[in-house]
PDB file of C-alpha atoms in Angstrom:
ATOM      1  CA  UNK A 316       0.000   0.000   0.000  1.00  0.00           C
ATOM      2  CA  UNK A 317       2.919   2.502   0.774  1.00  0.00           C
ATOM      3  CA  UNK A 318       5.259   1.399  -1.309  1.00  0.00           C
ATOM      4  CA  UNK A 319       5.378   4.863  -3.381  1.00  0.00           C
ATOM      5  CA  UNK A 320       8.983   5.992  -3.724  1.00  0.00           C
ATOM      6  CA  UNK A 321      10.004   9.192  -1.724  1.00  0.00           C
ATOM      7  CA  UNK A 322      12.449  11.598  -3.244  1.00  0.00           C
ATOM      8  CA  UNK A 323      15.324  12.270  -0.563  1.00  0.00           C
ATOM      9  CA  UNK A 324      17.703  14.235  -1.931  1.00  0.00           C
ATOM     10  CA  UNK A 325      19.685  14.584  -5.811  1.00  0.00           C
ATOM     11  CA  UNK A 326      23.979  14.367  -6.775  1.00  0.00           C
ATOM     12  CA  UNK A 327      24.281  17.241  -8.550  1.00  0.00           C
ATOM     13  CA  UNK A 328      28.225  17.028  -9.510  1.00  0.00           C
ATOM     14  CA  UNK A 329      31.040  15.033  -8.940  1.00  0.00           C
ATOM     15  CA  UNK A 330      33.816  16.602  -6.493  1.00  0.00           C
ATOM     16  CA  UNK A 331      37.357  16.275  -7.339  1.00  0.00           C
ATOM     17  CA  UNK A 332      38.880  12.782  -8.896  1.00  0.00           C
ATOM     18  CA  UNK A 333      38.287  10.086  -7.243  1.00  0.00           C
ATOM     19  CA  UNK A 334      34.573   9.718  -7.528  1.00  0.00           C
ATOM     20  CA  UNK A 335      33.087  11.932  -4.702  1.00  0.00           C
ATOM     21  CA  UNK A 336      29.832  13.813  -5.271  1.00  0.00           C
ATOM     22  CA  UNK A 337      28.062  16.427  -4.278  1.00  0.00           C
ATOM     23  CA  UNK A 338      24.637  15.412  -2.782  1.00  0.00           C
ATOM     24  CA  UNK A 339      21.656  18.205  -2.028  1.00  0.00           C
ATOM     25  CA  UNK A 340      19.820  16.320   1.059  1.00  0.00           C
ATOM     26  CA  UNK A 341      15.837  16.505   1.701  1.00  0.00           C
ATOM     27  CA  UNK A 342      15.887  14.822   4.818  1.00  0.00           C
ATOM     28  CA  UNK A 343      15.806  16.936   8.154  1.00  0.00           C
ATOM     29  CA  UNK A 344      19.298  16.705   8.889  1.00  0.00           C
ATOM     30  CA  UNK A 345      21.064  16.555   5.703  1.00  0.00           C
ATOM     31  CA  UNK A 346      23.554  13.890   6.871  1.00  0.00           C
ATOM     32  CA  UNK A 347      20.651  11.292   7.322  1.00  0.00           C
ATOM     33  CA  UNK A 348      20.524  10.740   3.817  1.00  0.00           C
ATOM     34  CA  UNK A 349      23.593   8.519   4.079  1.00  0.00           C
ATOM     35  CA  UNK A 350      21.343   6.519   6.712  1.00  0.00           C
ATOM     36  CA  UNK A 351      19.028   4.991   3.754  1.00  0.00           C
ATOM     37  CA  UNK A 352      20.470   2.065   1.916  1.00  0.00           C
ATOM     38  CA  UNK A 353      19.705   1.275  -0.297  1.00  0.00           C
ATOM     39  CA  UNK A 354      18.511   4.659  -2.056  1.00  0.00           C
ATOM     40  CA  UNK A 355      17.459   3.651  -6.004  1.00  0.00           C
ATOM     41  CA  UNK A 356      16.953   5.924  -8.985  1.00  0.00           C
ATOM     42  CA  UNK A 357      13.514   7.286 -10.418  1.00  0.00           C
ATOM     43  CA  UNK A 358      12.899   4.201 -11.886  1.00  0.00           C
ATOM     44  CA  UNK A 359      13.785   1.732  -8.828  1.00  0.00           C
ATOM     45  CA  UNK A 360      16.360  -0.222 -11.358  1.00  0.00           C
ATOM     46  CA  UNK A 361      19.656   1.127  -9.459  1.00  0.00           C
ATOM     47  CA  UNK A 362      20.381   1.045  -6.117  1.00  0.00           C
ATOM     48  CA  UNK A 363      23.257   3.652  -4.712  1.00  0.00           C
ATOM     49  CA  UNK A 364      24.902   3.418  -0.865  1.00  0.00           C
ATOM     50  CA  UNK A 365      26.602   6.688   0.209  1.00  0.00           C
ATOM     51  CA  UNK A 366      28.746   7.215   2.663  1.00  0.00           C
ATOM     52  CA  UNK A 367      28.993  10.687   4.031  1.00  0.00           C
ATOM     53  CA  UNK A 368      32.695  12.140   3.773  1.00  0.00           C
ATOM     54  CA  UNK A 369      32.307  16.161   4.044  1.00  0.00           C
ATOM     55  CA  UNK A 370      30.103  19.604   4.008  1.00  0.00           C
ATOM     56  CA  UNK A 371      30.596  22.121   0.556  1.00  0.00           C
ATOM     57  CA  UNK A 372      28.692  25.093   0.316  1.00  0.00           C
ATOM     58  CA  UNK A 373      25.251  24.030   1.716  1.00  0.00           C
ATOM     59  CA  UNK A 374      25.628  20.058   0.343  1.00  0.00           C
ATOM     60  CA  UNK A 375      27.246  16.765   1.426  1.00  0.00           C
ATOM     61  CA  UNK A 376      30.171  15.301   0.184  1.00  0.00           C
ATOM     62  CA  UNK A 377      29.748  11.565  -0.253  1.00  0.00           C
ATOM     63  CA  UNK A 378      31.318   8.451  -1.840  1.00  0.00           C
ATOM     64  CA  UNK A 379      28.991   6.291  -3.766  1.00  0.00           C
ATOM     65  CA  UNK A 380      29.987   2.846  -3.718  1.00  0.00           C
ATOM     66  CA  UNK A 381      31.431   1.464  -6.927  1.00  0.00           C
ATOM     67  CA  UNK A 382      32.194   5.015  -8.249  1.00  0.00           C
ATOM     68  CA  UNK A 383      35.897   5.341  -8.657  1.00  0.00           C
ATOM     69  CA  UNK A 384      37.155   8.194 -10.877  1.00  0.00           C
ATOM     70  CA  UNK A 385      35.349  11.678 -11.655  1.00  0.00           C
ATOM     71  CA  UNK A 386      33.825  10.018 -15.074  1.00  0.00           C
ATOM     72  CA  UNK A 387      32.069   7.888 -13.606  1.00  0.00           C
ATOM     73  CA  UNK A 388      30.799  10.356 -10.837  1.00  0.00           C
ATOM     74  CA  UNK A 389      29.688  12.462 -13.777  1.00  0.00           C
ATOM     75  CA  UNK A 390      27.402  10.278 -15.031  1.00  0.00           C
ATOM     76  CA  UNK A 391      25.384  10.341 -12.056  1.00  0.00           C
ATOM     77  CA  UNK A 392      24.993  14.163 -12.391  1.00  0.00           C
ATOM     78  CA  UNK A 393      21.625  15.412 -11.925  1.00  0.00           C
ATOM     79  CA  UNK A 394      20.353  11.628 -10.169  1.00  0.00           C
ATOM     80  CA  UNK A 395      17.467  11.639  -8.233  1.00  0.00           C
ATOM     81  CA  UNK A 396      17.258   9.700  -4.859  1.00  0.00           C
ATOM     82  CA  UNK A 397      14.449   7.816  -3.649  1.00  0.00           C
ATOM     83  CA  UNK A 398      13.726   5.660  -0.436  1.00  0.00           C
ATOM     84  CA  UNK A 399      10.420   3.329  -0.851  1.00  0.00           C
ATOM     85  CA  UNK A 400       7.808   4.390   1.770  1.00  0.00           C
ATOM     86  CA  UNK A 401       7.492   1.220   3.377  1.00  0.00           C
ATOM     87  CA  UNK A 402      11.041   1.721   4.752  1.00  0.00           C
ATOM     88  CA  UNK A 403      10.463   4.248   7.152  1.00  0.00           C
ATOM     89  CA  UNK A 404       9.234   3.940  10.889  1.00  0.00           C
ATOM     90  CA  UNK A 405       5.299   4.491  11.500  1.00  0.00           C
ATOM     91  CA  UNK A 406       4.605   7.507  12.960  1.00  0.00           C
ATOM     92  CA  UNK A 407       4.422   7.475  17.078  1.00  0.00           C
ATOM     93  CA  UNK A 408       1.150   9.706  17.357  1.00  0.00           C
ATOM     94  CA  UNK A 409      -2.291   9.279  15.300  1.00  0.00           C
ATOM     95  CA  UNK A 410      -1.661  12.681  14.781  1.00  0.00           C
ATOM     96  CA  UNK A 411       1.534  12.195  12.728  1.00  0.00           C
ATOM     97  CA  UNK A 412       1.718  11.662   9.377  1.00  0.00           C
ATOM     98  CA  UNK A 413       4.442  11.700   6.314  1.00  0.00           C
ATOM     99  CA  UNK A 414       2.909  14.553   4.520  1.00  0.00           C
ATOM    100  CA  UNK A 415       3.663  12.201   0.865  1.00  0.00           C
ATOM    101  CA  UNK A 416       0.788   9.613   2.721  1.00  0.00           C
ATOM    102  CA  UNK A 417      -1.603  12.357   1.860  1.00  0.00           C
ATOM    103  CA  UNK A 418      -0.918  12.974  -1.619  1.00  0.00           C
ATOM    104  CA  UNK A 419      -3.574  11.311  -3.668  1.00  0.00           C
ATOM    105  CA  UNK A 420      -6.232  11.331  -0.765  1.00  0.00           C
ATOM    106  CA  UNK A 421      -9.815  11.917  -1.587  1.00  0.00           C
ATOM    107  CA  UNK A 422     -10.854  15.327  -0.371  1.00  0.00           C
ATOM    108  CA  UNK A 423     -14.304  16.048   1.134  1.00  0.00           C
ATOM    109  CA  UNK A 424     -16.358  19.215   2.679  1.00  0.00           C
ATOM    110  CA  UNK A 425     -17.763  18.616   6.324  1.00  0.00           C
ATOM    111  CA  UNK A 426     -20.991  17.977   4.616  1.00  0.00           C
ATOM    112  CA  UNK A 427     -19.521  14.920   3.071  1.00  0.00           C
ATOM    113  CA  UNK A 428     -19.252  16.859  -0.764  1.00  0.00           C
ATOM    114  CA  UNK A 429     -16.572  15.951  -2.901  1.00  0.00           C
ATOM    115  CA  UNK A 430     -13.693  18.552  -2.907  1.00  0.00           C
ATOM    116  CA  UNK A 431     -11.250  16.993  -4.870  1.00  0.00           C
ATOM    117  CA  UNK A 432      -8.363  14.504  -4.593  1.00  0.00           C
ATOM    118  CA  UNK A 433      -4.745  16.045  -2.350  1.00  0.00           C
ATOM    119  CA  UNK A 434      -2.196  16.822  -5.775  1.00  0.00           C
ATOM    120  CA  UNK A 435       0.724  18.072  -3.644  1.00  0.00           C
ATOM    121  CA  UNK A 436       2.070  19.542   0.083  1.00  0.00           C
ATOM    122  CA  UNK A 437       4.345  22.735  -0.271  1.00  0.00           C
ATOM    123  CA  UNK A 438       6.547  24.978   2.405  1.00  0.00           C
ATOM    124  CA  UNK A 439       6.889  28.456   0.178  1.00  0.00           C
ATOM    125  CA  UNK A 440       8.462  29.814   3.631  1.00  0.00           C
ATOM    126  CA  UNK A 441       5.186  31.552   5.578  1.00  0.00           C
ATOM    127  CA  UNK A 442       3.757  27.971   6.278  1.00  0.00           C
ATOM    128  CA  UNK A 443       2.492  24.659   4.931  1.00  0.00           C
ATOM    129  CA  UNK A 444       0.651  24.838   2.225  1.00  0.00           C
ATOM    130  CA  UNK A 445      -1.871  21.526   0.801  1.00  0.00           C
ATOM    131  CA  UNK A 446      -2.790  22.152  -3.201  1.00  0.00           C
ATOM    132  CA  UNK A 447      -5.936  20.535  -4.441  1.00  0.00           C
ATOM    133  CA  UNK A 448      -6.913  18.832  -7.616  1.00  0.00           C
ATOM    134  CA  UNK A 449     -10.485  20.218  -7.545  1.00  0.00           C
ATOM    135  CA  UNK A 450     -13.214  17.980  -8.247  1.00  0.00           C
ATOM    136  CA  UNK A 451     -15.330  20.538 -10.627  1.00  0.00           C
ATOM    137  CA  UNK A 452     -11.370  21.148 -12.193  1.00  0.00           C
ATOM    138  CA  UNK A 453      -8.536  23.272 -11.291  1.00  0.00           C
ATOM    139  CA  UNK A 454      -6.101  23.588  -8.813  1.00  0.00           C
ATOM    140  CA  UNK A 455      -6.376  25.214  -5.303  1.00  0.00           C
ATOM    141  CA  UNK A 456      -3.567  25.939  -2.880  1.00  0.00           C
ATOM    142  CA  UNK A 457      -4.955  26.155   0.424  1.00  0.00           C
ATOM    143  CA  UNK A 458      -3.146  26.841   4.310  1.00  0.00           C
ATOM    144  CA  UNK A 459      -2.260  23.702   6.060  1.00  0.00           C
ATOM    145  CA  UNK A 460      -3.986  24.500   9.259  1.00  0.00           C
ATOM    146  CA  UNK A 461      -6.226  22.461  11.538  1.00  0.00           C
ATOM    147  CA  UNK A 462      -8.755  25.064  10.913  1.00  0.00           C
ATOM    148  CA  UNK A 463      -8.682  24.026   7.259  1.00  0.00           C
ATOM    149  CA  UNK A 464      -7.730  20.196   7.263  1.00  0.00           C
ATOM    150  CA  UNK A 465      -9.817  19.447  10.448  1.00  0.00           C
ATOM    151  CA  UNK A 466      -9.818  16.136  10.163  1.00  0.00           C
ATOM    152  CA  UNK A 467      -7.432  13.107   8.634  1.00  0.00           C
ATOM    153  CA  UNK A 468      -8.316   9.385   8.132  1.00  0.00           C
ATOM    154  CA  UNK A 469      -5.769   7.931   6.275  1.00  0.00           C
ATOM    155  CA  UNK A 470      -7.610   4.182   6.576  1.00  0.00           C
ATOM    156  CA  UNK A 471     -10.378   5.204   5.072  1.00  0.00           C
ATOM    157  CA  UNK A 472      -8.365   7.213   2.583  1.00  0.00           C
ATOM    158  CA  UNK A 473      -9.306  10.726   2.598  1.00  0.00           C
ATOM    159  CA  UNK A 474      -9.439  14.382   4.410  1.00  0.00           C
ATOM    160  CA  UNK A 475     -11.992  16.734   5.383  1.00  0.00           C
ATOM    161  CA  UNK A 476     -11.523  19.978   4.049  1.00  0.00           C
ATOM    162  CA  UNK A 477     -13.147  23.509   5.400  1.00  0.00           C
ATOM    163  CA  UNK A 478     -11.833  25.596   3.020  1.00  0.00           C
ATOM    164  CA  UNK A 479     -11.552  29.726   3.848  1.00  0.00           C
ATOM    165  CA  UNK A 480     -14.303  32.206   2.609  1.00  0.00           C
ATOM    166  CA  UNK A 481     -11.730  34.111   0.608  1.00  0.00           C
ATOM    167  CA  UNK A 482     -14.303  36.159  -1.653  1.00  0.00           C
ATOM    168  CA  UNK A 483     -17.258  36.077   0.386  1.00  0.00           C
ATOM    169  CA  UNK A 484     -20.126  35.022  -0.829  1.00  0.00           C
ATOM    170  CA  UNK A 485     -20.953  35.251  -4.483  1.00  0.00           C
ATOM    171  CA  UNK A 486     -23.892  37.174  -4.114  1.00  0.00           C
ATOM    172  CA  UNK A 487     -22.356  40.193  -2.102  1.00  0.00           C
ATOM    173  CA  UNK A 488     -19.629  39.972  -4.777  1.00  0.00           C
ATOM    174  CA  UNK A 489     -21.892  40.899  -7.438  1.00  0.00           C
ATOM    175  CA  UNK A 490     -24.047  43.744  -5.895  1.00  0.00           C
ATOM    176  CA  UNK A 491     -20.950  45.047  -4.440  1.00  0.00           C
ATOM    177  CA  UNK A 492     -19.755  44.972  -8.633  1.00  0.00           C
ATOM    178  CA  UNK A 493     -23.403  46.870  -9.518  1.00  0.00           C
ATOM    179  CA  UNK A 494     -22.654  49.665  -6.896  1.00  0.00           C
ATOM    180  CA  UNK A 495     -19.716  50.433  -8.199  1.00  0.00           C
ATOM    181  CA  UNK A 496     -20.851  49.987 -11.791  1.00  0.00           C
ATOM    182  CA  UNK A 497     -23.618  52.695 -10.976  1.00  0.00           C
ATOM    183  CA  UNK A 498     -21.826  55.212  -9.527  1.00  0.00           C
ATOM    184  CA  UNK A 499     -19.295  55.422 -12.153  1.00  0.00           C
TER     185      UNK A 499
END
């Protein structure tokens, strides 16, 4: 069921000549990355071990194993990490979750109404962030907030959404438009 591959981090270029890379981590503490073994590629066909050897300029230094010269450390170049889902711990509290276990949920209003489906979870700086794949079409990104995602049942599958009045209701909208569109 969770075994959806997470992205953890990407080698962007090799570092010196005898095969090192430079890794940009996703993990919490950058050095973890080197914890998950195996990590595969995009398409789960190659597995890579690091081993962490140094910090450059906001990125780990690492070793992958059977990489021996800067060629071959090249021709990793732009590789994209990924741990399977199914390898990391369950979380401790019913209230924690690994925000990728919520992409692809079914989205409803507290009245039971279809929102849409969960498309992705985003941190823009000022705050989580949940964007929806609306049922009726289009995208919505909406704050991550209790107050918006009251509720979370990932055995059955889905969320409850409350989202914001952020126009106020359509009606008041368009008298407020016919005012203004009289007075002028």
């Amino acid at each position: 069921m969770l075994n959806h591959k997470l992205c953890v981090g990407v080698i962007t270029v090799p570092h010196g000549v005898r095969g090192q890379v430079r890794v940009k981590s996703f993990t919490v503490e950058p050095r973890d990355i080197t914890r998950y073994a195996p990590l595969v590629d995009a398409d789960g066909e190659r597995e890579y071990r690091l081993e962490f050897v140094g910090h450059t300029k906001g990125v780990l230094l690492a070793r992958v194993d059977g990489v021996c010269d800067r060629n071959a450390a090249e021709t990793l170049r732009g590789t994209e990490l990924f741990i399977y889902r199914d390898t990391l711990p369950e979380p401790e509290d019913e209230d924690e979750f690994y925000n990728a276990d919520l992409v692809g949920l079914a989205a409803v209003r507290p009245d039971g109404s279809a929102y849409g489906t969960v498309k992705a979870l985003h941190n823009f700086g000022a705050g989580d962030m949940i964007e929806f794949k609306l049922a009726g079409g289009g995208d919505v990104i909406l704050p991550f907030t209790r107050a918006v995602v009251p509720e979370i049942d990932l055995e059955k599958g889905r969320l409850v959404v409350d989202p914001p009045d952020m126009f106020g209701d359509s009606e008041s909208a368009v008298s407020v438009r016919g005012e203004d569109e009289g007075a002028a």
